[in-house]
Tab-separated table of C-alpha atoms in Angstrom:
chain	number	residue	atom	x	y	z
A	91	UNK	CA	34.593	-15.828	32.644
A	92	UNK	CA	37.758	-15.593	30.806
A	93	UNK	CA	38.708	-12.017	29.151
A	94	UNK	CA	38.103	-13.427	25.699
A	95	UNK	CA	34.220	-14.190	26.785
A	96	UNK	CA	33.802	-11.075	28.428
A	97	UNK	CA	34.690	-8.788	25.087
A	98	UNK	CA	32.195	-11.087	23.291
A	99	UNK	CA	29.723	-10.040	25.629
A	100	UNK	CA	30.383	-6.651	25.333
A	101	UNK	CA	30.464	-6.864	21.282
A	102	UNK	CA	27.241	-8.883	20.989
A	103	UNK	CA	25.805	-6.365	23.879
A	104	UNK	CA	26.489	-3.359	21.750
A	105	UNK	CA	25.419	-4.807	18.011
A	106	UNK	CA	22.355	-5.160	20.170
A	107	UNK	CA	21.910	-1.768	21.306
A	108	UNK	CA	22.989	-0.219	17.763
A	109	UNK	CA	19.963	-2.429	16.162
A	110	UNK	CA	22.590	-4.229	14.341
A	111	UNK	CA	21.252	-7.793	15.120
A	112	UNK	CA	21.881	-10.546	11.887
A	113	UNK	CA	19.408	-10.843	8.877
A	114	UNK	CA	18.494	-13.917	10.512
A	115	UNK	CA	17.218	-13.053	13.967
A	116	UNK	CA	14.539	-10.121	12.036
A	117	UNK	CA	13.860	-11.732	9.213
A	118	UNK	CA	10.059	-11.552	8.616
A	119	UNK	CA	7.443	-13.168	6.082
A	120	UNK	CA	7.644	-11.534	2.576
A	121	UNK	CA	4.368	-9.413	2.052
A	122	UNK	CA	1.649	-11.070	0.349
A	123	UNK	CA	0.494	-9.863	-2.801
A	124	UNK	CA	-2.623	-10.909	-4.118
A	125	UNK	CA	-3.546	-11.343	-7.633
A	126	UNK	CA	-6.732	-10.262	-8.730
A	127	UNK	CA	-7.785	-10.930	-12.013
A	128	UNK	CA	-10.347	-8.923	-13.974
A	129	UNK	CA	-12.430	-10.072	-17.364
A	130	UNK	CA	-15.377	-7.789	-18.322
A	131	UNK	CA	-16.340	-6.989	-22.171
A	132	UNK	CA	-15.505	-3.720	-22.207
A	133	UNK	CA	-13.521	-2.186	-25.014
A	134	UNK	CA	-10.537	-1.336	-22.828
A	135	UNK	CA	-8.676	-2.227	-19.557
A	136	UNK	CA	-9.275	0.914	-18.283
A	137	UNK	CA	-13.561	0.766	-17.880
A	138	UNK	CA	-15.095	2.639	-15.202
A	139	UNK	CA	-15.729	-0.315	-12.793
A	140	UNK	CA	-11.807	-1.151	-12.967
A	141	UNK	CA	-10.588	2.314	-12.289
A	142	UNK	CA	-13.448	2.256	-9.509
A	143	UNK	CA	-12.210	-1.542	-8.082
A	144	UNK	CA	-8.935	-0.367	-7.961
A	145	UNK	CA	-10.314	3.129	-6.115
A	146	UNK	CA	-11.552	1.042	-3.284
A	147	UNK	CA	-9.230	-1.229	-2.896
A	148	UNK	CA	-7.003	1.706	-2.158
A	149	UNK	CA	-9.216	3.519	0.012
A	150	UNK	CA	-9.685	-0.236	1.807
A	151	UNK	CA	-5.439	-0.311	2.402
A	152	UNK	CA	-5.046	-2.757	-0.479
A	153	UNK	CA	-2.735	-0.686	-2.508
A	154	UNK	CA	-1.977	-1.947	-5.904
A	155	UNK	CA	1.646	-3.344	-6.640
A	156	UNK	CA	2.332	-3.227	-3.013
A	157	UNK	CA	-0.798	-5.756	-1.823
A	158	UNK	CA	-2.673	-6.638	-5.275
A	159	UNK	CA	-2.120	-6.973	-8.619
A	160	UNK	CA	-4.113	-6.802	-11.503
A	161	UNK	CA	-4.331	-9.475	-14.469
A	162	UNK	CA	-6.826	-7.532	-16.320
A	163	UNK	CA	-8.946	-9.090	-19.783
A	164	UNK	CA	-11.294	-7.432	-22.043
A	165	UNK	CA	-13.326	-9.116	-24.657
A	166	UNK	CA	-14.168	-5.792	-26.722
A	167	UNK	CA	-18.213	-7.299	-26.499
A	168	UNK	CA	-16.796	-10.727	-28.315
A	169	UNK	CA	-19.433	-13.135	-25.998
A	170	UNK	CA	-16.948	-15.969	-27.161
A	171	UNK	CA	-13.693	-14.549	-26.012
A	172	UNK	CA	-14.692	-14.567	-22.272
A	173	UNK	CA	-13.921	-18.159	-21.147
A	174	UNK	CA	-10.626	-18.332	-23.103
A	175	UNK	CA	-9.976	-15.211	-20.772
A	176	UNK	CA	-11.229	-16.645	-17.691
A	177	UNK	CA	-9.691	-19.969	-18.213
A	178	UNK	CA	-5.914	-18.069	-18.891
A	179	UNK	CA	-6.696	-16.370	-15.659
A	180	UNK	CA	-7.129	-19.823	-13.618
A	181	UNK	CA	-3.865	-20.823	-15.559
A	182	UNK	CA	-1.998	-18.363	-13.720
A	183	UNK	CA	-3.135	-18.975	-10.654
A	184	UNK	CA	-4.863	-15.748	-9.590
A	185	UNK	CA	-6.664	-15.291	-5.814
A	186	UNK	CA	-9.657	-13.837	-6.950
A	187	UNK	CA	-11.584	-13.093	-10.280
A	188	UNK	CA	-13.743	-9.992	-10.702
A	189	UNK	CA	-16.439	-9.901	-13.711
A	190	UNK	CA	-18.244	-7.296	-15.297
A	191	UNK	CA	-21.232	-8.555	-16.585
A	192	UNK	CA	-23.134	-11.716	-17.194
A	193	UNK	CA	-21.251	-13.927	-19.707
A	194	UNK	CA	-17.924	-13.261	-17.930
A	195	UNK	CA	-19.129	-14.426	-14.626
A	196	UNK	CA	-21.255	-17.143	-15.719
A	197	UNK	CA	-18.096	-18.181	-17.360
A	198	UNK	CA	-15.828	-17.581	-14.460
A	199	UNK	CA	-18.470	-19.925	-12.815
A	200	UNK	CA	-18.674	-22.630	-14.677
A	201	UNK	CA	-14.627	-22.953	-14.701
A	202	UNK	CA	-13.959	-22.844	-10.864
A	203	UNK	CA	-15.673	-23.766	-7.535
A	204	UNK	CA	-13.034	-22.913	-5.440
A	205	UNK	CA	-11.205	-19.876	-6.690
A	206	UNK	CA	-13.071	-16.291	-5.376
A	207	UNK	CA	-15.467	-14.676	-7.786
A	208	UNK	CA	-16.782	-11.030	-7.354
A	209	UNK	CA	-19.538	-9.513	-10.304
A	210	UNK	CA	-20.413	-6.073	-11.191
A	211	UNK	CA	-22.674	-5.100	-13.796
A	212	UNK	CA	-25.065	-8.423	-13.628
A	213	UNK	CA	-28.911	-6.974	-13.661
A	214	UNK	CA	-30.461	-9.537	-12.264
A	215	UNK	CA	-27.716	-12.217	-10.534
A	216	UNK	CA	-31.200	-14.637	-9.688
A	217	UNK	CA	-32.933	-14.362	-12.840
A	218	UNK	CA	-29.612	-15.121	-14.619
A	219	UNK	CA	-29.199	-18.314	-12.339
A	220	UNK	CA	-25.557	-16.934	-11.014
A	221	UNK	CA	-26.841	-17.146	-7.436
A	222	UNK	CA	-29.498	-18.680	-5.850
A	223	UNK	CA	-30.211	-16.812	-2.235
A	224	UNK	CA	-28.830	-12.870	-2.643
A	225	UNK	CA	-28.348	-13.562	1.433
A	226	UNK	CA	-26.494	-16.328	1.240
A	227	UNK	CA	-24.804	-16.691	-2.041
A	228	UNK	CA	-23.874	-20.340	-3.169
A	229	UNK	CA	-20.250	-21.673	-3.053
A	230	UNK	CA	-17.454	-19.173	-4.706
A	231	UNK	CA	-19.760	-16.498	-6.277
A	232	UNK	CA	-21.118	-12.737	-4.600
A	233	UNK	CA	-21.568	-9.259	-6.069
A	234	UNK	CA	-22.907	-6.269	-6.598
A	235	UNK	CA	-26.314	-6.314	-8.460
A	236	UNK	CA	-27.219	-3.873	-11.129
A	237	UNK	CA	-30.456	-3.820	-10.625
A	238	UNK	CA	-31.635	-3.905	-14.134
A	239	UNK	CA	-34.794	-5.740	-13.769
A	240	UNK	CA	-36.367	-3.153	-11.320
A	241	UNK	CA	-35.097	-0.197	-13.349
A	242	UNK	CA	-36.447	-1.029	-17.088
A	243	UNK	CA	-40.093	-0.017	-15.977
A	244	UNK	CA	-38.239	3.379	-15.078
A	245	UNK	CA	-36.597	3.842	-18.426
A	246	UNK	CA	-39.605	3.561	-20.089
A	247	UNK	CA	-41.727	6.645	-17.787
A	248	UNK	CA	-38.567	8.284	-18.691
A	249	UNK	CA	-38.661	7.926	-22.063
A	250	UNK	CA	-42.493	9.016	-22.351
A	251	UNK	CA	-41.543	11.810	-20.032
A	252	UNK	CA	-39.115	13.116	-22.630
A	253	UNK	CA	-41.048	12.197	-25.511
A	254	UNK	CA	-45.065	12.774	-24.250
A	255	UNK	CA	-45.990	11.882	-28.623
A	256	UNK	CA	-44.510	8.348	-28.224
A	257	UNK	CA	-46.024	5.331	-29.220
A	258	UNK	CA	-43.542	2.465	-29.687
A	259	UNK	CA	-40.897	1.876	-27.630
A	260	UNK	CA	-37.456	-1.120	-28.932
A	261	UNK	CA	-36.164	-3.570	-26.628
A	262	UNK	CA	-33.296	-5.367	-28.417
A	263	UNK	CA	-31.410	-7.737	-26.213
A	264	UNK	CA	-29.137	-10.322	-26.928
A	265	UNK	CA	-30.789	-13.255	-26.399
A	266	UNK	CA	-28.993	-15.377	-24.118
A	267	UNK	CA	-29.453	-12.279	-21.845
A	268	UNK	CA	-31.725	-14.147	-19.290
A	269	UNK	CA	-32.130	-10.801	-17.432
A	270	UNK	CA	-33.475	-8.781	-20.231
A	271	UNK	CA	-36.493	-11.563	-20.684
A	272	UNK	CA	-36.849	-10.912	-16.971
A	273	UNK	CA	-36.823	-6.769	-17.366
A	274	UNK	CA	-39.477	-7.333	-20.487
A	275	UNK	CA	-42.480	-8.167	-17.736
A	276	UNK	CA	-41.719	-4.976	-15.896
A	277	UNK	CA	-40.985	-3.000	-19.222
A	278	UNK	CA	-44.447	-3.913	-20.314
A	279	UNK	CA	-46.113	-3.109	-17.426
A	280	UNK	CA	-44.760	0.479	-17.103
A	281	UNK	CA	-45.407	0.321	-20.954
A	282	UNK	CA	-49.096	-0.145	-20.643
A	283	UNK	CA	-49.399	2.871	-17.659
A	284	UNK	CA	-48.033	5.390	-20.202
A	285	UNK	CA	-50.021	3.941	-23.150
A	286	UNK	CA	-46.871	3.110	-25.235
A	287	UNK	CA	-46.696	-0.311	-26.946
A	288	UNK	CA	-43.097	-2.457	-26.126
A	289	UNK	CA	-41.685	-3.958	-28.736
A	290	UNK	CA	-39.102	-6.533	-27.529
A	291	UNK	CA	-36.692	-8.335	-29.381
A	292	UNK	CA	-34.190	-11.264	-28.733
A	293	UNK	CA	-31.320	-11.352	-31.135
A	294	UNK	CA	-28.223	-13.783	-31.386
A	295	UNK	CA	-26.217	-12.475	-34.091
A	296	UNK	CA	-25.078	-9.587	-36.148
A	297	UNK	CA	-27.659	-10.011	-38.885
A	298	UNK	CA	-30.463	-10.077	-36.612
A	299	UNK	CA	-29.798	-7.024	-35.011
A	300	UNK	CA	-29.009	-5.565	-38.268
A	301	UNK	CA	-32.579	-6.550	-39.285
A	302	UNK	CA	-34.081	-5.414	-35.992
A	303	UNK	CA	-32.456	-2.097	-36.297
A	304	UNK	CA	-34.254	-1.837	-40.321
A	305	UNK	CA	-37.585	-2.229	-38.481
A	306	UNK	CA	-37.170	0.660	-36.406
A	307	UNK	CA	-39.047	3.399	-37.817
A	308	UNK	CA	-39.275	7.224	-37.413
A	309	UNK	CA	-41.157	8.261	-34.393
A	310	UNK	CA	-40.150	5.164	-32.186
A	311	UNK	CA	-38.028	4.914	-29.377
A	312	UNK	CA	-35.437	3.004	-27.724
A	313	UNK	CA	-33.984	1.091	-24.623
A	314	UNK	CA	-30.294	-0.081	-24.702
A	315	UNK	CA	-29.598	-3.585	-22.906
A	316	UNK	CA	-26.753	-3.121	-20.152
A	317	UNK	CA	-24.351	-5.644	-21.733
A	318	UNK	CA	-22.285	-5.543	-24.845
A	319	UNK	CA	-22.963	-8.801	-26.130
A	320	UNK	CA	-22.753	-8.071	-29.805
A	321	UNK	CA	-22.530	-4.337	-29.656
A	322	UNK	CA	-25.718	-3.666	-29.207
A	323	UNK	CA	-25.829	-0.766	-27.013
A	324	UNK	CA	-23.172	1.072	-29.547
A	325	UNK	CA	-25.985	0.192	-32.455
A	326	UNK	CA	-28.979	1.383	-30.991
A	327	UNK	CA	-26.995	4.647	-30.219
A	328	UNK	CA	-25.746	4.902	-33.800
A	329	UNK	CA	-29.271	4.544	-34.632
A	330	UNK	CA	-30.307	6.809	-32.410
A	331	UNK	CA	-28.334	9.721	-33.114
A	332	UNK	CA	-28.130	9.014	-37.071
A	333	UNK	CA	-32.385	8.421	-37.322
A	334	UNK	CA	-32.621	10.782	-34.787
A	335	UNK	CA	-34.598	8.556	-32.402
A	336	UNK	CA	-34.606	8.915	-28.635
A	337	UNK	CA	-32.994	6.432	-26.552
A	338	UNK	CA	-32.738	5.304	-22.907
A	339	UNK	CA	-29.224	3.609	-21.677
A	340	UNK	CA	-28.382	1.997	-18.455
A	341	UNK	CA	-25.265	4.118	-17.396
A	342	UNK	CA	-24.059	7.480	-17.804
A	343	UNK	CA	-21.375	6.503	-19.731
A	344	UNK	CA	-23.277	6.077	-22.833
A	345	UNK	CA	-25.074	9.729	-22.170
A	346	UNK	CA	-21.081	10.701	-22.207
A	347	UNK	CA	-20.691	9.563	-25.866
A	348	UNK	CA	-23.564	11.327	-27.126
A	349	UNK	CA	-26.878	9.142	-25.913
A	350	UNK	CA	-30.002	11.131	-24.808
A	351	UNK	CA	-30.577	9.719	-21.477
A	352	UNK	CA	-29.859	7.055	-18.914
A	353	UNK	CA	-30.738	5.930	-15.596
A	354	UNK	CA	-28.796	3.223	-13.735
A	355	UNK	CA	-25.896	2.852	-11.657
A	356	UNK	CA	-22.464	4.533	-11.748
A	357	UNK	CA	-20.396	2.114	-13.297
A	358	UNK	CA	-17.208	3.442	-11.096
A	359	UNK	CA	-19.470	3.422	-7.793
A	360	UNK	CA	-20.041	-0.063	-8.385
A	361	UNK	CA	-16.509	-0.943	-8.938
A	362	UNK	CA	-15.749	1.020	-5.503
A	363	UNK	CA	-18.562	-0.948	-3.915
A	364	UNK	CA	-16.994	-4.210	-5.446
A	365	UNK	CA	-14.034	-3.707	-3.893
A	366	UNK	CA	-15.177	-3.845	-0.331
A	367	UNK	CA	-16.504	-7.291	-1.245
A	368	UNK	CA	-13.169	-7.949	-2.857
A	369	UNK	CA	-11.136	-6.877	0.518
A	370	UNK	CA	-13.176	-8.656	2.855
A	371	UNK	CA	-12.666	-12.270	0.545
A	372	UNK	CA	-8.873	-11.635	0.212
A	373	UNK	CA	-8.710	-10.728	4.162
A	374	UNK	CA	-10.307	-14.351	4.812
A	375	UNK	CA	-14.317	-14.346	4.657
A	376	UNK	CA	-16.148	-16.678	2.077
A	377	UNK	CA	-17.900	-15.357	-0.658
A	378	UNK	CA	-20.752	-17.925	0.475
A	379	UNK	CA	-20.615	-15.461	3.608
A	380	UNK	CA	-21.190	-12.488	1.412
A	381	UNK	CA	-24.338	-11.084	0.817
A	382	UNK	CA	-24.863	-9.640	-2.726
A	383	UNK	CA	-25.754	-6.461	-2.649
A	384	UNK	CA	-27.976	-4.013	-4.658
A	385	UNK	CA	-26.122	-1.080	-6.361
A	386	UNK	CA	-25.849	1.748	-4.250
A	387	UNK	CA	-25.541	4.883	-6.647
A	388	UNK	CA	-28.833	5.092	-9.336
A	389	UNK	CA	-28.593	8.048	-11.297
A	390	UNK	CA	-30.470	9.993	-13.768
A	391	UNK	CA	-28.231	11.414	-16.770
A	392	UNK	CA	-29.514	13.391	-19.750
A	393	UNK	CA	-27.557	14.602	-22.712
A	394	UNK	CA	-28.613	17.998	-23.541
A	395	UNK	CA	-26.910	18.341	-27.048
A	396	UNK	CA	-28.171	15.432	-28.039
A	397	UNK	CA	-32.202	16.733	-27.041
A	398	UNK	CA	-31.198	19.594	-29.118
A	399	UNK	CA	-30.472	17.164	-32.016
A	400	UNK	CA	-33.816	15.419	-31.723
A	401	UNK	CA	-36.100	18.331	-31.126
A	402	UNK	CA	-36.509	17.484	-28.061
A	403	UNK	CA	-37.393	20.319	-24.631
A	404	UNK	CA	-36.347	18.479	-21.586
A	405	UNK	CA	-38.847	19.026	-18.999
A	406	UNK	CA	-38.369	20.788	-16.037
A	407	UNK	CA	-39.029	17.678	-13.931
A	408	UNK	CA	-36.200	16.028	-15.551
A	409	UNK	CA	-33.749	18.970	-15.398
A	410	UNK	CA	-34.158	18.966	-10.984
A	411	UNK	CA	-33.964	15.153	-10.806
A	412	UNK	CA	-30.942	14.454	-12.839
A	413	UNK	CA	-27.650	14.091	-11.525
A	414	UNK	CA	-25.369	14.515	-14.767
A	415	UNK	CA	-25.557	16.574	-17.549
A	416	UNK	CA	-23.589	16.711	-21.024
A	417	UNK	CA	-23.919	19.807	-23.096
């Protein structure tokens, strides 16, 4: 070897050992960075089954900016502003689409059989025809189920728990809400065990829930759907605290802004539990290999300012079981 060779040798051996090898011979695949895209009817981006998503996709090394990012739409309870959102989503090409809700993901599925979609806050994802086998889920759709049509019965022992003189008891749904006609059979049965008479009622539009709300009278009672469809739930609790009636909710969150009681899941539990779903689709499984799965957190929250307001002693029974408290 000639003495030019052997000081190339000795300058390649040392950018070696220094680590100082060319771009070229390290040079690695960029990190992928999933886009997740989010449409729920919630008022803002920042509702309690987002901030929970985003929770567990931490806690599941899915960090966001550095792995996922977030293409979040809310419909502020506008049913028809959903699949505009979903379908700007698809335009952008995102991996996966989470929904809160029924409309959302029943328009999420009716856009796309082959992009990812994860639900939260769906009561009953078979009565609402989003999935037929909770096992097995069909093609792109799985979830987390809220459980609504078991847990209407419960609202209504509640409410007669809370209110031993009651005698009629509101349903108002929106009426394209095939899982409140589902929760009305159960309703009515826990309705008849506690001698209280159920009065359901399907609305479509902002007149007939105004003249649904007019035939409420004094004395009566109420259960708030789950979705916002319409506004509903943010009428009946207007009602509620302005007639001074006593109402049931579905989450927590509506205890927090001043409603008597509720018992359902945690909306940010759900959005944690979500996100497991979420990593285990953008890590490779299909959501057809995904069992839907019941909420895990139920809770019992009563609003103790708000019994004040409406006269009302909270039993002692209801004081040990309940998880949350507002005062």
């Amino acid at each position: 070897m000639t003495i030019r060779g052997i000081a190339r040798c000795l300058r390649l051996g040392l950018v070696a050992a220094l680590g100082l090898v060319p771009p070229t011979v390290h040079a690695q695949e960029p990190r992928r960075v999933y886009r997740v895209g989010v449409v729920n009817e919630a008022f803002a981006a920042n509702h309690p089954t987002v901030e929970g998503l985003k929770a567990g996709l931490r806690e599941a090394g899915l960090a966001e900016g550095r792995d996922v990012r977030f293409d979040i739409r809310f419909t502020a309870g506008d049913g028809q502003a959903t699949r505009p959102a979903v379908t700007a989503l698809l335009k952008i090409g995102v991996d996966l689409i989470v929904t809160s809700g029924e409309n959302p993901t029943q328009a999420a599925k009716d856009a796309t059989t082959t992009v990812p979609i994860v639900f939260t806050l769906v009561g009953d994802p078979l009565a609402s025809g989003l999935v037929r086998n909770l096992a097995e889920p069909e093609a792109n759709v799985t979830g987390v189920s809220g459980l609504q049509t078991e847990l209407a019965a419960k609202r209504i022992e509640i409410l007669k728990t809370l209110v031993p003189s009651l005698r009629r008891v509101w349903l108002i749904h929106y009426g394209g809400d095939l899982t409140a006609n589902r929760s009305i059979v159960g309703a009515r049965d826990a309705a008849a065990r506690v001698k209280v008479e159920l009065l359901p009622r399907a609305v479509l539009n902002a007149q007939e829930l105004a003249h649904a709300i007019g035939e409420i009278r004094p004395g009566d009672g109420l259960l708030a759907p789950e979705i916002s469809t319409l506004d509903i739930p943010v009428a009946l609790l207007a009602a509620s605290l302005t007639s001074r009636m006593p109402a049931v909710f579905t989450s927590a969150l509506w205890v927090g802004h001043g409603g008597l009681a509720s018992y359902g899941p945690d909306y940010y539990a759900q959005g944690i539990q979500a996100a497991g779903l979420v990593a285990r689709i953008l890590r490779g499984a299909r959501p057809a290999d995904v069992p839907v799965e019941g909420a895990d957190r139920i809770e019992l929250a009563v609003n103790l300012k708000t019994a004040d307001l409406l006269g009302i002693t909270v039993p002692r029974k209801v004081m040990l079981r309940a998880e949350t408290f507002r005062r």
